[in-house]
Amino acid sequence: MKQNKDAKITNQRSKSESNQNGLKKLKQPNYDFHKTRKDGVKKDILYHIEKWNQYQENSKEIKNFYKDLEQDHSFIQWIFPNFFNSMFNSDSYRLTIEERNQMIEDNDIMRFYISNYKMFLRFLGIKWNNEKLELENKNQFNICLQINTHNQLRLRRVLASLSVLGQRKLAIQLLDFIYKECNKLYGTQYYLYDLVQEEQQKYQIDFQSQQDYQDLQQIKQQEKIEKINIDQSAMKSKMIQDPPIKQQDNKQGIGGHSIKEIQQKQGFNKVEKEQQKGLEEIKLEDKTKSNFKNQNSLANKQFLIQKKPNYLHGKYDRAQLLFNFDEVKNNYVQGDLLDKTWVTINLLSNKKVDIQQQ
């Protein structure tokens, strides 16, 4: 009896030690996965991680590759950790700032991480060719992002993960590609991940400062006003050059004016009212933008949604420098982390972020 009791106590101690070791291991699960390259993801996904760059187009292997990555919903959180808890994989873990700082300084981990990024690009039908992105399989690209739309959420995770794990340039490069190949998705789903105002000196971009961007908006608005004025002048000129023909029967007119004169005058007044309405809308837009500058952007999310890239001639403009980091940081860290002192523009750099006590 005593031996059985001792054995039972020993087993309980072993289980307790095992659980404690497990808890210790879970303190850095994302770092551990990228370091050991095991656990977390299924065997068939691990196989693809090792072999994906050997698959030939239209082969059985590449078809299985597409199918497995499409149907498995548990690998993406492990190979692209970020500062969000997953709603689809409760066995994954949110990235910690300590893990982030260690991972970006470990060259072996970052090589593995970037290799997995290239693998995911191929799943999307995109080829990594000498550090340039090319559309290799348009059909696969459309299937992933137009038909199987859950991949749009995956792409959000990828952009956020790349940005906070020292690979911001890769995130911006991918945004460039999406902007060109699938402009609508960029303008409706991903523009909030574009370069922020604090990054203007670090990257070569079209607008060298936010002032340049504002100047461009003013030019476009001025063009609208000029177009209205031109239309108005053209209408007046036409009335002068083409005077109304008097009706022989004055009974058809009112106050000595023919019916044609009255119709022309009414038509001109209608155009004039529409043009005035257009000017008032432009003034209201300017006033709204001015008010926004004096408000806390996070407290005014409704307006932030309205602050979008211009949509002209069926195409969205780039949103570079449209926002500052504080306005879009909720796309990089979850809500309960927004007040942490380390959530600054430095999070989008490839350097360690100082962790201050809260």
Tab-separated table of C-alpha atoms in Angstrom:
chain	number	residue	atom	x	y	z
A	1	MET	CA	0.000	0.000	0.000
A	2	LYS	CA	2.816	2.343	0.934
A	3	GLN	CA	4.614	1.680	-2.344
A	4	ASN	CA	1.449	2.416	-4.319
A	5	LYS	CA	0.995	5.637	-2.370
A	6	ASP	CA	4.626	6.679	-3.009
A	7	ALA	CA	4.249	5.869	-6.708
A	8	LYS	CA	1.090	7.949	-6.862
A	9	ILE	CA	2.841	10.907	-5.244
A	10	THR	CA	5.776	10.514	-7.671
A	11	ASN	CA	3.417	10.520	-10.654
A	12	GLN	CA	1.656	13.633	-9.367
A	13	ARG	CA	5.001	15.387	-8.964
A	14	SER	CA	6.037	14.366	-12.485
A	15	LYS	CA	2.782	15.701	-13.921
A	16	SER	CA	3.183	18.925	-11.973
A	17	GLU	CA	6.771	19.387	-13.198
A	18	SER	CA	5.655	18.598	-16.736
A	19	ASN	CA	2.900	21.201	-16.546
A	20	GLN	CA	5.323	23.759	-15.148
A	21	ASN	CA	7.772	23.072	-17.976
A	22	GLY	CA	4.929	23.440	-20.429
A	23	LEU	CA	3.954	26.788	-18.962
A	24	LYS	CA	7.564	27.934	-19.156
A	25	LYS	CA	7.731	26.873	-22.772
A	26	LEU	CA	4.580	28.863	-23.582
A	27	LYS	CA	6.151	32.108	-22.428
A	28	GLN	CA	7.757	32.505	-25.865
A	29	PRO	CA	5.773	30.187	-28.158
A	30	ASN	CA	6.257	32.256	-31.321
A	31	TYR	CA	9.981	32.623	-30.763
A	32	ASP	CA	10.271	28.898	-29.967
A	33	PHE	CA	8.399	27.852	-33.116
A	34	HIS	CA	10.635	29.940	-35.375
A	35	LYS	CA	13.722	28.725	-33.541
A	36	THR	CA	12.923	24.987	-33.442
A	37	ARG	CA	10.741	24.871	-36.605
A	38	LYS	CA	8.460	22.273	-35.106
A	39	ASP	CA	5.155	22.053	-33.268
A	40	GLY	CA	2.417	24.585	-33.841
A	41	VAL	CA	1.660	23.593	-37.458
A	42	LYS	CA	0.588	20.275	-38.960
A	43	LYS	CA	2.953	17.801	-40.606
A	44	ASP	CA	1.753	18.457	-44.154
A	45	ILE	CA	2.328	22.203	-43.667
A	46	LEU	CA	5.806	21.538	-42.266
A	47	TYR	CA	6.475	19.440	-45.361
A	48	HIS	CA	5.440	22.316	-47.632
A	49	ILE	CA	7.598	24.721	-45.623
A	50	GLU	CA	10.595	22.555	-46.515
A	51	LYS	CA	9.703	21.713	-50.132
A	52	TRP	CA	7.533	24.522	-51.589
A	53	ASN	CA	10.307	26.050	-53.724
A	54	GLN	CA	10.903	22.707	-55.461
A	55	TYR	CA	7.375	22.373	-56.846
A	56	GLN	CA	6.842	22.732	-60.602
A	57	GLU	CA	3.880	24.635	-62.014
A	58	ASN	CA	0.877	22.437	-62.929
A	59	SER	CA	2.387	19.527	-61.001
A	60	LYS	CA	0.569	17.327	-58.503
A	61	GLU	CA	2.754	18.777	-55.744
A	62	ILE	CA	1.796	22.384	-56.430
A	63	LYS	CA	-1.900	21.470	-56.559
A	64	ASN	CA	-1.623	19.763	-53.176
A	65	PHE	CA	0.290	22.786	-51.928
A	66	TYR	CA	-2.516	25.141	-52.966
A	67	LYS	CA	-5.156	22.835	-51.475
A	68	ASP	CA	-3.417	22.253	-48.143
A	69	LEU	CA	-2.670	25.921	-47.477
A	70	GLU	CA	-6.191	26.877	-48.501
A	71	GLN	CA	-7.889	24.352	-46.236
A	72	ASP	CA	-5.624	24.619	-43.198
A	73	HIS	CA	-6.651	27.532	-40.996
A	74	SER	CA	-4.148	26.999	-38.191
A	75	PHE	CA	-0.727	27.613	-39.759
A	76	ILE	CA	-0.971	31.300	-40.704
A	77	GLN	CA	-0.966	32.507	-37.075
A	78	TRP	CA	2.288	30.651	-36.399
A	79	ILE	CA	4.309	31.670	-39.436
A	80	PHE	CA	3.075	35.286	-39.268
A	81	PRO	CA	2.722	36.195	-35.596
A	82	ASN	CA	1.502	39.687	-34.761
A	83	PHE	CA	0.059	41.646	-31.846
A	84	PHE	CA	-3.459	40.222	-32.228
A	85	ASN	CA	-5.152	37.202	-30.712
A	86	SER	CA	-6.523	34.948	-33.419
A	87	MET	CA	-10.282	34.506	-33.668
A	88	PHE	CA	-9.774	31.322	-35.695
A	89	ASN	CA	-7.015	29.438	-33.884
A	90	SER	CA	-7.213	29.300	-30.104
A	91	ASP	CA	-4.003	27.209	-30.035
A	92	SER	CA	-1.925	30.121	-31.347
A	93	TYR	CA	-0.458	32.938	-29.269
A	94	ARG	CA	-0.293	36.679	-29.646
A	95	LEU	CA	3.190	38.038	-30.243
A	96	THR	CA	4.806	39.745	-27.247
A	97	ILE	CA	7.086	42.753	-27.482
A	98	GLU	CA	9.855	40.676	-25.875
A	99	GLU	CA	9.503	38.014	-28.594
A	100	ARG	CA	9.468	40.681	-31.264
A	101	ASN	CA	12.718	42.218	-30.016
A	102	GLN	CA	14.447	38.838	-29.903
A	103	MET	CA	13.187	37.608	-33.254
A	104	ILE	CA	14.281	40.625	-35.316
A	105	GLU	CA	17.839	40.283	-33.988
A	106	ASP	CA	18.115	36.567	-34.718
A	107	ASN	CA	19.321	36.152	-38.332
A	108	ASP	CA	18.448	32.451	-38.435
A	109	ILE	CA	14.879	33.150	-37.352
A	110	MET	CA	14.450	35.971	-39.839
A	111	ARG	CA	15.710	33.804	-42.717
A	112	PHE	CA	13.103	31.203	-41.779
A	113	TYR	CA	10.433	33.890	-41.434
A	114	ILE	CA	11.173	35.437	-44.852
A	115	SER	CA	11.264	31.995	-46.475
A	116	ASN	CA	7.764	31.371	-45.140
A	117	TYR	CA	6.715	34.753	-46.518
A	118	LYS	CA	7.957	33.725	-49.967
A	119	MET	CA	6.043	30.463	-49.590
A	120	PHE	CA	2.839	32.375	-48.851
A	121	LEU	CA	3.451	34.601	-51.861
A	122	ARG	CA	3.593	31.532	-54.050
A	123	PHE	CA	0.348	30.307	-52.549
A	124	LEU	CA	-1.182	33.626	-53.689
A	125	GLY	CA	0.211	33.085	-57.190
A	126	ILE	CA	2.991	35.652	-56.727
A	127	LYS	CA	6.612	34.910	-57.593
A	128	TRP	CA	9.584	36.334	-55.733
A	129	ASN	CA	12.100	37.054	-58.501
A	130	ASN	CA	15.371	38.693	-57.466
A	131	GLU	CA	13.610	40.681	-54.743
A	132	LYS	CA	10.861	41.744	-57.156
A	133	LEU	CA	7.280	40.531	-57.110
A	134	GLU	CA	5.737	39.116	-60.276
A	135	LEU	CA	2.296	37.683	-60.971
A	136	GLU	CA	3.103	34.062	-61.738
A	137	ASN	CA	-0.358	32.492	-61.604
A	138	LYS	CA	-3.182	34.983	-62.215
A	139	ASN	CA	-5.846	32.327	-61.800
A	140	GLN	CA	-4.515	31.341	-58.371
A	141	PHE	CA	-4.239	35.006	-57.403
A	142	ASN	CA	-7.894	35.611	-58.259
A	143	ILE	CA	-9.037	32.423	-56.543
A	144	CYS	CA	-7.253	33.416	-53.327
A	145	LEU	CA	-8.341	37.043	-53.119
A	146	GLN	CA	-11.561	37.242	-55.128
A	147	ILE	CA	-13.232	33.870	-54.487
A	148	ASN	CA	-11.798	32.515	-51.226
A	149	THR	CA	-12.058	35.886	-49.508
A	150	HIS	CA	-10.848	34.652	-46.114
A	151	ASN	CA	-7.392	35.101	-47.644
A	152	GLN	CA	-8.036	38.837	-47.522
A	153	LEU	CA	-7.974	38.542	-43.716
A	154	ARG	CA	-4.810	36.446	-43.942
A	155	LEU	CA	-3.216	39.189	-45.989
A	156	ARG	CA	-4.028	41.729	-43.274
A	157	ARG	CA	-2.188	39.535	-40.782
A	158	VAL	CA	0.771	39.222	-43.132
A	159	LEU	CA	1.050	42.995	-43.669
A	160	ALA	CA	0.840	43.680	-39.932
A	161	SER	CA	3.330	40.912	-39.103
A	162	LEU	CA	5.882	42.022	-41.692
A	163	SER	CA	5.604	45.623	-40.496
A	164	VAL	CA	6.224	44.921	-36.803
A	165	LEU	CA	8.888	42.237	-37.293
A	166	GLY	CA	11.456	44.427	-39.000
A	167	GLN	CA	10.278	43.770	-42.574
A	168	ARG	CA	8.400	47.001	-43.266
A	169	LYS	CA	9.991	47.332	-46.719
A	170	LEU	CA	8.565	43.952	-47.711
A	171	ALA	CA	5.124	45.035	-46.492
A	172	ILE	CA	5.274	48.227	-48.569
A	173	GLN	CA	6.524	46.263	-51.590
A	174	LEU	CA	3.547	43.912	-51.264
A	175	LEU	CA	1.216	46.898	-50.988
A	176	ASP	CA	2.717	48.290	-54.207
A	177	PHE	CA	1.961	45.003	-55.913
A	178	ILE	CA	-1.634	44.849	-54.638
A	179	TYR	CA	-2.182	48.479	-55.651
A	180	LYS	CA	-1.201	47.674	-59.236
A	181	GLU	CA	-2.730	44.221	-59.603
A	182	CYS	CA	-5.886	44.589	-57.505
A	183	ASN	CA	-6.486	48.302	-57.008
A	184	LYS	CA	-9.973	47.908	-55.559
A	185	LEU	CA	-8.721	45.671	-52.754
A	186	TYR	CA	-5.974	48.145	-51.956
A	187	GLY	CA	-8.422	51.052	-51.799
A	188	THR	CA	-10.979	49.214	-49.669
A	189	GLN	CA	-8.967	46.775	-47.539
A	190	TYR	CA	-5.276	47.609	-47.255
A	191	TYR	CA	-4.631	51.345	-47.658
A	192	LEU	CA	-4.378	51.766	-43.867
A	193	TYR	CA	-1.133	49.740	-43.930
A	194	ASP	CA	0.606	52.164	-46.296
A	195	LEU	CA	3.406	54.524	-45.339
A	196	VAL	CA	2.564	56.921	-42.525
A	197	GLN	CA	3.691	60.527	-42.237
A	198	GLU	CA	6.538	59.712	-39.833
A	199	GLU	CA	8.129	57.490	-42.505
A	200	GLN	CA	8.372	60.152	-45.208
A	201	GLN	CA	12.113	60.730	-44.794
A	202	LYS	CA	12.963	57.035	-44.632
A	203	TYR	CA	11.380	55.989	-47.926
A	204	GLN	CA	11.525	57.404	-51.452
A	205	ILE	CA	7.901	58.196	-52.212
A	206	ASP	CA	5.843	60.456	-54.436
A	207	PHE	CA	4.932	62.957	-51.729
A	208	GLN	CA	7.970	64.200	-49.822
A	209	SER	CA	5.854	65.683	-47.045
A	210	GLN	CA	2.293	65.828	-45.854
A	211	GLN	CA	2.188	69.446	-47.038
A	212	ASP	CA	2.815	68.219	-50.579
A	213	TYR	CA	-0.144	65.895	-50.240
A	214	GLN	CA	-2.381	68.684	-48.966
A	215	ASP	CA	-1.222	70.928	-51.814
A	216	LEU	CA	-2.225	68.224	-54.288
A	217	GLN	CA	-5.689	68.004	-52.754
A	218	GLN	CA	-6.050	71.783	-53.029
A	219	ILE	CA	-5.026	71.668	-56.691
A	220	LYS	CA	-7.647	69.001	-57.402
A	221	GLN	CA	-10.312	71.026	-55.614
A	222	GLN	CA	-9.277	74.155	-57.510
A	223	GLU	CA	-9.648	72.209	-60.749
A	224	LYS	CA	-13.220	71.324	-59.741
A	225	ILE	CA	-13.985	75.002	-59.078
A	226	GLU	CA	-12.438	76.064	-62.390
A	227	LYS	CA	-14.483	73.452	-64.250
A	228	ILE	CA	-17.658	74.808	-62.670
A	229	ASN	CA	-16.711	78.359	-63.653
A	230	ILE	CA	-15.939	77.281	-67.221
A	231	ASP	CA	-19.311	75.531	-67.504
A	232	GLN	CA	-21.041	78.612	-66.152
A	233	SER	CA	-19.224	80.937	-68.588
A	234	ALA	CA	-20.018	78.612	-71.490
A	235	MET	CA	-23.710	78.704	-70.622
A	236	LYS	CA	-23.752	82.535	-70.506
A	237	SER	CA	-21.834	82.753	-73.800
A	238	LYS	CA	-24.281	80.416	-75.488
A	239	MET	CA	-27.231	82.526	-74.394
A	240	ILE	CA	-25.600	85.665	-75.851
A	241	GLN	CA	-24.664	84.015	-79.142
A	242	ASP	CA	-28.000	82.280	-79.542
A	243	PRO	CA	-30.699	84.827	-78.538
A	244	PRO	CA	-34.209	83.456	-78.154
A	245	ILE	CA	-36.557	83.703	-81.148
A	246	LYS	CA	-39.568	85.811	-80.341
A	247	GLN	CA	-42.872	84.117	-80.653
A	248	GLN	CA	-45.364	85.800	-82.957
A	249	ASP	CA	-48.156	84.930	-80.584
A	250	ASN	CA	-47.350	86.803	-77.369
A	251	LYS	CA	-50.197	84.977	-75.666
A	252	GLN	CA	-47.908	81.958	-75.507
A	253	GLY	CA	-45.464	83.885	-73.328
A	254	ILE	CA	-45.572	85.524	-69.915
A	255	GLY	CA	-44.742	89.163	-69.241
A	256	GLY	CA	-43.765	89.816	-72.850
A	257	HIS	CA	-41.272	86.876	-72.962
A	258	SER	CA	-41.653	83.942	-75.284
A	259	ILE	CA	-41.939	80.396	-73.982
A	260	LYS	CA	-38.441	79.611	-75.352
A	261	GLU	CA	-36.968	82.575	-73.427
A	262	ILE	CA	-38.575	81.370	-70.206
A	263	GLN	CA	-37.361	77.781	-70.744
A	264	GLN	CA	-33.782	78.936	-71.429
A	265	LYS	CA	-33.800	81.112	-68.330
A	266	GLN	CA	-35.165	78.295	-66.202
A	267	GLY	CA	-32.573	75.892	-67.594
A	268	PHE	CA	-29.747	78.315	-66.851
A	269	ASN	CA	-30.988	78.866	-63.280
A	270	LYS	CA	-31.074	75.087	-62.752
A	271	VAL	CA	-27.441	74.687	-63.916
A	272	GLU	CA	-26.419	77.660	-61.784
A	273	LYS	CA	-28.008	76.097	-58.699
A	274	GLU	CA	-26.231	72.769	-59.318
A	275	GLN	CA	-22.890	74.561	-59.707
A	276	GLN	CA	-23.477	76.506	-56.481
A	277	LYS	CA	-24.284	73.238	-54.731
A	278	GLY	CA	-20.970	71.806	-55.950
A	279	LEU	CA	-19.059	74.800	-54.551
A	280	GLU	CA	-20.826	74.440	-51.188
A	281	GLU	CA	-19.917	70.726	-51.009
A	282	ILE	CA	-16.250	71.547	-51.648
A	283	LYS	CA	-16.295	74.195	-48.907
A	284	LEU	CA	-17.925	71.731	-46.495
A	285	GLU	CA	-15.269	69.102	-47.301
A	286	ASP	CA	-12.493	71.631	-46.575
A	287	LYS	CA	-14.142	72.625	-43.295
A	288	THR	CA	-14.528	68.989	-42.243
A	289	LYS	CA	-10.859	68.225	-42.964
A	290	SER	CA	-9.823	71.310	-40.967
A	291	ASN	CA	-11.921	70.240	-37.990
A	292	PHE	CA	-10.390	66.761	-38.120
A	293	LYS	CA	-6.895	68.121	-37.550
A	294	ASN	CA	-7.991	69.514	-34.194
A	295	GLN	CA	-9.545	66.277	-32.954
A	296	ASN	CA	-8.198	63.059	-31.524
A	297	SER	CA	-8.307	60.623	-34.436
A	298	LEU	CA	-8.887	57.573	-32.253
A	299	ALA	CA	-11.908	59.248	-30.663
A	300	ASN	CA	-13.307	60.046	-34.086
A	301	LYS	CA	-13.276	56.679	-35.834
A	302	GLN	CA	-16.284	57.505	-37.974
A	303	PHE	CA	-14.418	60.312	-39.691
A	304	LEU	CA	-11.294	58.171	-39.961
A	305	ILE	CA	-13.297	55.714	-42.029
A	306	GLN	CA	-14.240	58.582	-44.343
A	307	LYS	CA	-10.599	59.641	-44.687
A	308	LYS	CA	-9.824	57.506	-47.700
A	309	PRO	CA	-7.628	57.725	-50.785
A	310	ASN	CA	-9.155	59.573	-53.724
A	311	TYR	CA	-11.113	57.510	-56.228
A	312	LEU	CA	-10.804	58.957	-59.738
A	313	HIS	CA	-11.470	57.420	-63.148
A	314	GLY	CA	-12.225	54.019	-61.611
A	315	LYS	CA	-8.973	53.826	-59.645
A	316	TYR	CA	-7.878	54.539	-56.079
A	317	ASP	CA	-4.898	56.782	-55.372
A	318	ARG	CA	-2.139	55.683	-53.022
A	319	ALA	CA	-2.688	56.557	-49.361
A	320	GLN	CA	0.963	57.287	-48.648
A	321	LEU	CA	1.323	59.866	-45.861
A	322	LEU	CA	-2.432	60.215	-45.560
A	323	PHE	CA	-2.292	59.190	-41.887
A	324	ASN	CA	0.092	59.514	-38.964
A	325	PHE	CA	0.980	56.427	-36.937
A	326	ASP	CA	-1.401	57.152	-34.051
A	327	GLU	CA	-4.327	57.198	-36.469
A	328	VAL	CA	-3.660	53.681	-37.779
A	329	LYS	CA	-1.792	51.932	-34.961
A	330	ASN	CA	-4.885	49.831	-34.188
A	331	ASN	CA	-4.067	47.945	-37.408
A	332	TYR	CA	-0.756	46.798	-35.895
A	333	VAL	CA	-1.654	46.125	-32.250
A	334	GLN	CA	-4.822	44.945	-30.560
A	335	GLY	CA	-7.023	47.418	-28.698
A	336	ASP	CA	-5.921	46.525	-25.168
A	337	LEU	CA	-2.285	47.255	-26.159
A	338	LEU	CA	-2.833	50.687	-27.699
A	339	ASP	CA	-1.861	52.566	-24.531
A	340	LYS	CA	1.416	50.706	-24.050
A	341	THR	CA	4.392	53.047	-24.185
A	342	TRP	CA	6.181	50.854	-26.742
A	343	VAL	CA	3.389	51.305	-29.300
A	344	THR	CA	5.098	54.050	-31.298
A	345	ILE	CA	6.346	54.551	-34.834
A	346	ASN	CA	9.503	52.675	-33.775
A	347	LEU	CA	7.438	49.503	-33.897
A	348	LEU	CA	7.628	49.728	-37.705
A	349	SER	CA	11.429	49.806	-37.679
A	350	ASN	CA	13.931	46.934	-37.815
A	351	LYS	CA	15.384	47.800	-34.409
A	352	LYS	CA	14.566	46.764	-30.867
A	353	VAL	CA	11.892	48.789	-29.140
A	354	ASP	CA	12.512	50.004	-25.607
A	355	ILE	CA	10.089	48.416	-23.169
A	356	GLN	CA	9.128	50.862	-20.445
A	357	GLN	CA	7.227	49.966	-17.322
A	358	GLN	CA	3.554	50.885	-17.436
